[in-house]
Amino acid sequence: MEASERKIDLFEVAEIKLSYSTKVKNSLRPKVGTSRQVYEVFAKAWEDDRIEFVEDFKVMLLSRANRVLGIVTISSGGTAGTVVDVKLVYAAAIKSAAQSIVLAHNHPSGNLLPSEQDKRLTQRIKQAGNILDIPVLDHLIMTSEGYYSFADEGEL
């Protein structure tokens, strides 16, 4: 059996295109300025049957005027945690031309206090944002009955 040889062109690469398009007018997007407003927007985007069931991690993408460009689910996990890839957080932010972001995840247990792991993850994402000039404005822990704001509590 003969091995087929294929000449490899070292200059053949995939073309990568970045684009952003929206169907929502800027004036119709919600504007957030407080943790309460952020919580209300996230609460509408969260699936009611999941908030007390499994942990999800979402990112709110914001314009320079703090208008919500969109909310993206970065990861879904089990009942006690989820794995967050910082690269995916910023891939979404860059693709949407976000000027800042707000993080959120839920605690199915109903506990509003952040774990040490929550604090470390927040700092890692914040450091990446500092390098990319896409700041993290807040990180909310969501439950069906309320929220905890890292920014409000001086944890950011």
PDB file of N, CA and C in Angstrom, residues 46-57 75-83 104-115 118 140-147:
ATOM      1  N   TRP A  46     -32.247  34.545  34.174  1.00  0.00           N
ATOM      2  CA  TRP A  46     -31.969  33.251  34.806  1.00  0.00           C
ATOM      3  C   TRP A  46     -33.186  32.357  34.683  1.00  0.00           C
ATOM      4  N   GLU A  47     -32.952  31.110  34.380  1.00  0.00           N
ATOM      5  CA  GLU A  47     -34.056  30.159  34.297  1.00  0.00           C
ATOM      6  C   GLU A  47     -34.501  29.795  35.713  1.00  0.00           C
ATOM      7  N   ASP A  48     -35.780  30.031  36.000  1.00  0.00           N
ATOM      8  CA  ASP A  48     -36.308  29.804  37.354  1.00  0.00           C
ATOM      9  C   ASP A  48     -36.099  28.381  37.854  1.00  0.00           C
ATOM     10  N   ASP A  49     -36.187  27.413  36.939  1.00  0.00           N
ATOM     11  CA  ASP A  49     -36.067  26.024  37.367  1.00  0.00           C
ATOM     12  C   ASP A  49     -34.611  25.588  37.576  1.00  0.00           C
ATOM     13  N   ARG A  50     -33.644  26.502  37.370  1.00  0.00           N
ATOM     14  CA  ARG A  50     -32.229  26.157  37.553  1.00  0.00           C
ATOM     15  C   ARG A  50     -31.588  26.848  38.745  1.00  0.00           C
ATOM     16  N   ILE A  51     -32.091  27.983  39.172  1.00  0.00           N
ATOM     17  CA  ILE A  51     -31.401  28.797  40.165  1.00  0.00           C
ATOM     18  C   ILE A  51     -31.227  28.068  41.504  1.00  0.00           C
ATOM     19  N   GLU A  52     -32.144  27.179  41.831  1.00  0.00           N
ATOM     20  CA  GLU A  52     -32.025  26.402  43.063  1.00  0.00           C
ATOM     21  C   GLU A  52     -31.616  24.955  42.784  1.00  0.00           C
ATOM     22  N   PHE A  53     -31.219  24.673  41.538  1.00  0.00           N
ATOM     23  CA  PHE A  53     -30.915  23.296  41.159  1.00  0.00           C
ATOM     24  C   PHE A  53     -29.436  23.080  40.858  1.00  0.00           C
ATOM     25  N   VAL A  54     -28.890  23.808  39.879  1.00  0.00           N
ATOM     26  CA  VAL A  54     -27.479  23.675  39.505  1.00  0.00           C
ATOM     27  C   VAL A  54     -26.833  25.046  39.422  1.00  0.00           C
ATOM     28  N   GLU A  55     -25.510  25.074  39.594  1.00  0.00           N
ATOM     29  CA  GLU A  55     -24.781  26.339  39.563  1.00  0.00           C
ATOM     30  C   GLU A  55     -24.442  26.718  38.128  1.00  0.00           C
ATOM     31  N   ASP A  56     -24.789  27.944  37.767  1.00  0.00           N
ATOM     32  CA  ASP A  56     -24.468  28.513  36.461  1.00  0.00           C
ATOM     33  C   ASP A  56     -23.623  29.760  36.674  1.00  0.00           C
ATOM     34  N   PHE A  57     -22.773  30.069  35.695  1.00  0.00           N
ATOM     35  CA  PHE A  57     -21.954  31.275  35.737  1.00  0.00           C
ATOM     36  C   PHE A  57     -22.255  32.071  34.485  1.00  0.00           C
ATOM     37  N   SER A  75     -20.664  28.890  31.928  1.00  0.00           N
ATOM     38  CA  SER A  75     -20.599  27.479  32.320  1.00  0.00           C
ATOM     39  C   SER A  75     -21.800  27.089  33.168  1.00  0.00           C
ATOM     40  N   SER A  76     -22.086  25.799  33.129  1.00  0.00           N
ATOM     41  CA  SER A  76     -23.108  25.190  33.978  1.00  0.00           C
ATOM     42  C   SER A  76     -22.464  24.001  34.655  1.00  0.00           C
ATOM     43  N   GLY A  77     -22.761  23.836  35.912  1.00  0.00           N
ATOM     44  CA  GLY A  77     -22.103  22.773  36.662  1.00  0.00           C
ATOM     45  C   GLY A  77     -23.082  21.882  37.376  1.00  0.00           C
ATOM     46  N   GLY A  78     -22.660  21.482  38.565  1.00  0.00           N
ATOM     47  CA  GLY A  78     -23.482  20.614  39.387  1.00  0.00           C
ATOM     48  C   GLY A  78     -24.157  21.396  40.495  1.00  0.00           C
ATOM     49  N   THR A  79     -24.526  20.699  41.537  1.00  0.00           N
ATOM     50  CA  THR A  79     -25.237  21.342  42.630  1.00  0.00           C
ATOM     51  C   THR A  79     -24.324  22.133  43.552  1.00  0.00           C
ATOM     52  N   ALA A  80     -23.014  21.907  43.449  1.00  0.00           N
ATOM     53  CA  ALA A  80     -22.090  22.569  44.376  1.00  0.00           C
ATOM     54  C   ALA A  80     -20.997  23.378  43.692  1.00  0.00           C
ATOM     55  N   GLY A  81     -21.041  23.519  42.368  1.00  0.00           N
ATOM     56  CA  GLY A  81     -20.008  24.310  41.714  1.00  0.00           C
ATOM     57  C   GLY A  81     -20.042  24.189  40.211  1.00  0.00           C
ATOM     58  N   THR A  82     -19.261  25.058  39.574  1.00  0.00           N
ATOM     59  CA  THR A  82     -19.093  25.032  38.125  1.00  0.00           C
ATOM     60  C   THR A  82     -17.689  25.530  37.806  1.00  0.00           C
ATOM     61  N   VAL A  83     -17.152  25.092  36.696  1.00  0.00           N
ATOM     62  CA  VAL A  83     -15.799  25.466  36.287  1.00  0.00           C
ATOM     63  C   VAL A  83     -15.893  26.639  35.313  1.00  0.00           C
ATOM     64  N   ALA A 104     -21.804  36.961  37.380  1.00  0.00           N
ATOM     65  CA  ALA A 104     -22.841  36.459  38.291  1.00  0.00           C
ATOM     66  C   ALA A 104     -22.831  34.944  38.275  1.00  0.00           C
ATOM     67  N   HIS A 105     -23.039  34.389  39.434  1.00  0.00           N
ATOM     68  CA  HIS A 105     -23.296  32.953  39.521  1.00  0.00           C
ATOM     69  C   HIS A 105     -24.278  32.721  40.655  1.00  0.00           C
ATOM     70  N   ASN A 106     -24.936  31.598  40.601  1.00  0.00           N
ATOM     71  CA  ASN A 106     -25.931  31.297  41.628  1.00  0.00           C
ATOM     72  C   ASN A 106     -25.393  30.259  42.597  1.00  0.00           C
ATOM     73  N   HIS A 107     -25.927  30.297  43.791  1.00  0.00           N
ATOM     74  CA  HIS A 107     -25.670  29.277  44.804  1.00  0.00           C
ATOM     75  C   HIS A 107     -26.980  28.527  45.024  1.00  0.00           C
ATOM     76  N   PRO A 108     -27.100  27.315  44.474  1.00  0.00           N
ATOM     77  CA  PRO A 108     -28.335  26.550  44.650  1.00  0.00           C
ATOM     78  C   PRO A 108     -28.705  26.320  46.113  1.00  0.00           C
ATOM     79  N   SER A 109     -27.708  26.344  47.003  1.00  0.00           N
ATOM     80  CA  SER A 109     -27.963  26.140  48.439  1.00  0.00           C
ATOM     81  C   SER A 109     -28.737  27.296  49.051  1.00  0.00           C
ATOM     82  N   GLY A 110     -28.739  28.456  48.381  1.00  0.00           N
ATOM     83  CA  GLY A 110     -29.391  29.632  48.935  1.00  0.00           C
ATOM     84  C   GLY A 110     -28.456  30.500  49.771  1.00  0.00           C
ATOM     85  N   ASN A 111     -27.228  30.025  49.989  1.00  0.00           N
ATOM     86  CA  ASN A 111     -26.230  30.776  50.757  1.00  0.00           C
ATOM     87  C   ASN A 111     -25.727  31.946  49.920  1.00  0.00           C
ATOM     88  N   LEU A 112     -25.819  33.145  50.454  1.00  0.00           N
ATOM     89  CA  LEU A 112     -25.392  34.325  49.710  1.00  0.00           C
ATOM     90  C   LEU A 112     -23.923  34.688  49.897  1.00  0.00           C
ATOM     91  N   LEU A 113     -23.254  34.094  50.858  1.00  0.00           N
ATOM     92  CA  LEU A 113     -21.869  34.465  51.127  1.00  0.00           C
ATOM     93  C   LEU A 113     -20.906  33.808  50.142  1.00  0.00           C
ATOM     94  N   PRO A 114     -19.896  34.569  49.670  1.00  0.00           N
ATOM     95  CA  PRO A 114     -18.931  33.994  48.721  1.00  0.00           C
ATOM     96  C   PRO A 114     -17.958  33.049  49.416  1.00  0.00           C
ATOM     97  N   SER A 115     -17.582  31.994  48.709  1.00  0.00           N
ATOM     98  CA  SER A 115     -16.557  31.074  49.210  1.00  0.00           C
ATOM     99  C   SER A 115     -15.190  31.656  48.877  1.00  0.00           C
ATOM    100  N   ASP A 118     -14.785  31.467  45.234  1.00  0.00           N
ATOM    101  CA  ASP A 118     -15.478  32.557  44.541  1.00  0.00           C
ATOM    102  C   ASP A 118     -14.608  33.813  44.529  1.00  0.00           C
ATOM    103  N   LEU A 140     -21.997  39.244  41.221  1.00  0.00           N
ATOM    104  CA  LEU A 140     -23.160  38.958  42.057  1.00  0.00           C
ATOM    105  C   LEU A 140     -23.288  37.464  42.304  1.00  0.00           C
ATOM    106  N   ILE A 141     -23.627  37.127  43.520  1.00  0.00           N
ATOM    107  CA  ILE A 141     -24.047  35.766  43.846  1.00  0.00           C
ATOM    108  C   ILE A 141     -25.567  35.835  43.934  1.00  0.00           C
ATOM    109  N   MET A 142     -26.227  35.010  43.139  1.00  0.00           N
ATOM    110  CA  MET A 142     -27.683  35.053  42.996  1.00  0.00           C
ATOM    111  C   MET A 142     -28.336  33.888  43.727  1.00  0.00           C
ATOM    112  N   THR A 143     -29.455  34.161  44.332  1.00  0.00           N
ATOM    113  CA  THR A 143     -30.350  33.115  44.815  1.00  0.00           C
ATOM    114  C   THR A 143     -31.765  33.529  44.420  1.00  0.00           C
ATOM    115  N   SER A 144     -32.709  32.686  44.661  1.00  0.00           N
ATOM    116  CA  SER A 144     -34.095  33.027  44.313  1.00  0.00           C
ATOM    117  C   SER A 144     -34.644  34.111  45.234  1.00  0.00           C
ATOM    118  N   GLU A 145     -33.962  34.354  46.355  1.00  0.00           N
ATOM    119  CA  GLU A 145     -34.468  35.325  47.328  1.00  0.00           C
ATOM    120  C   GLU A 145     -33.644  36.595  47.448  1.00  0.00           C
ATOM    121  N   GLY A 146     -32.522  36.689  46.722  1.00  0.00           N
ATOM    122  CA  GLY A 146     -31.718  37.890  46.850  1.00  0.00           C
ATOM    123  C   GLY A 146     -30.360  37.731  46.195  1.00  0.00           C
ATOM    124  N   TYR A 147     -29.444  38.632  46.560  1.00  0.00           N
ATOM    125  CA  TYR A 147     -28.131  38.621  45.939  1.00  0.00           C
ATOM    126  C   TYR A 147     -27.083  39.188  46.884  1.00  0.00           C
TER     127      TYR A 147
END
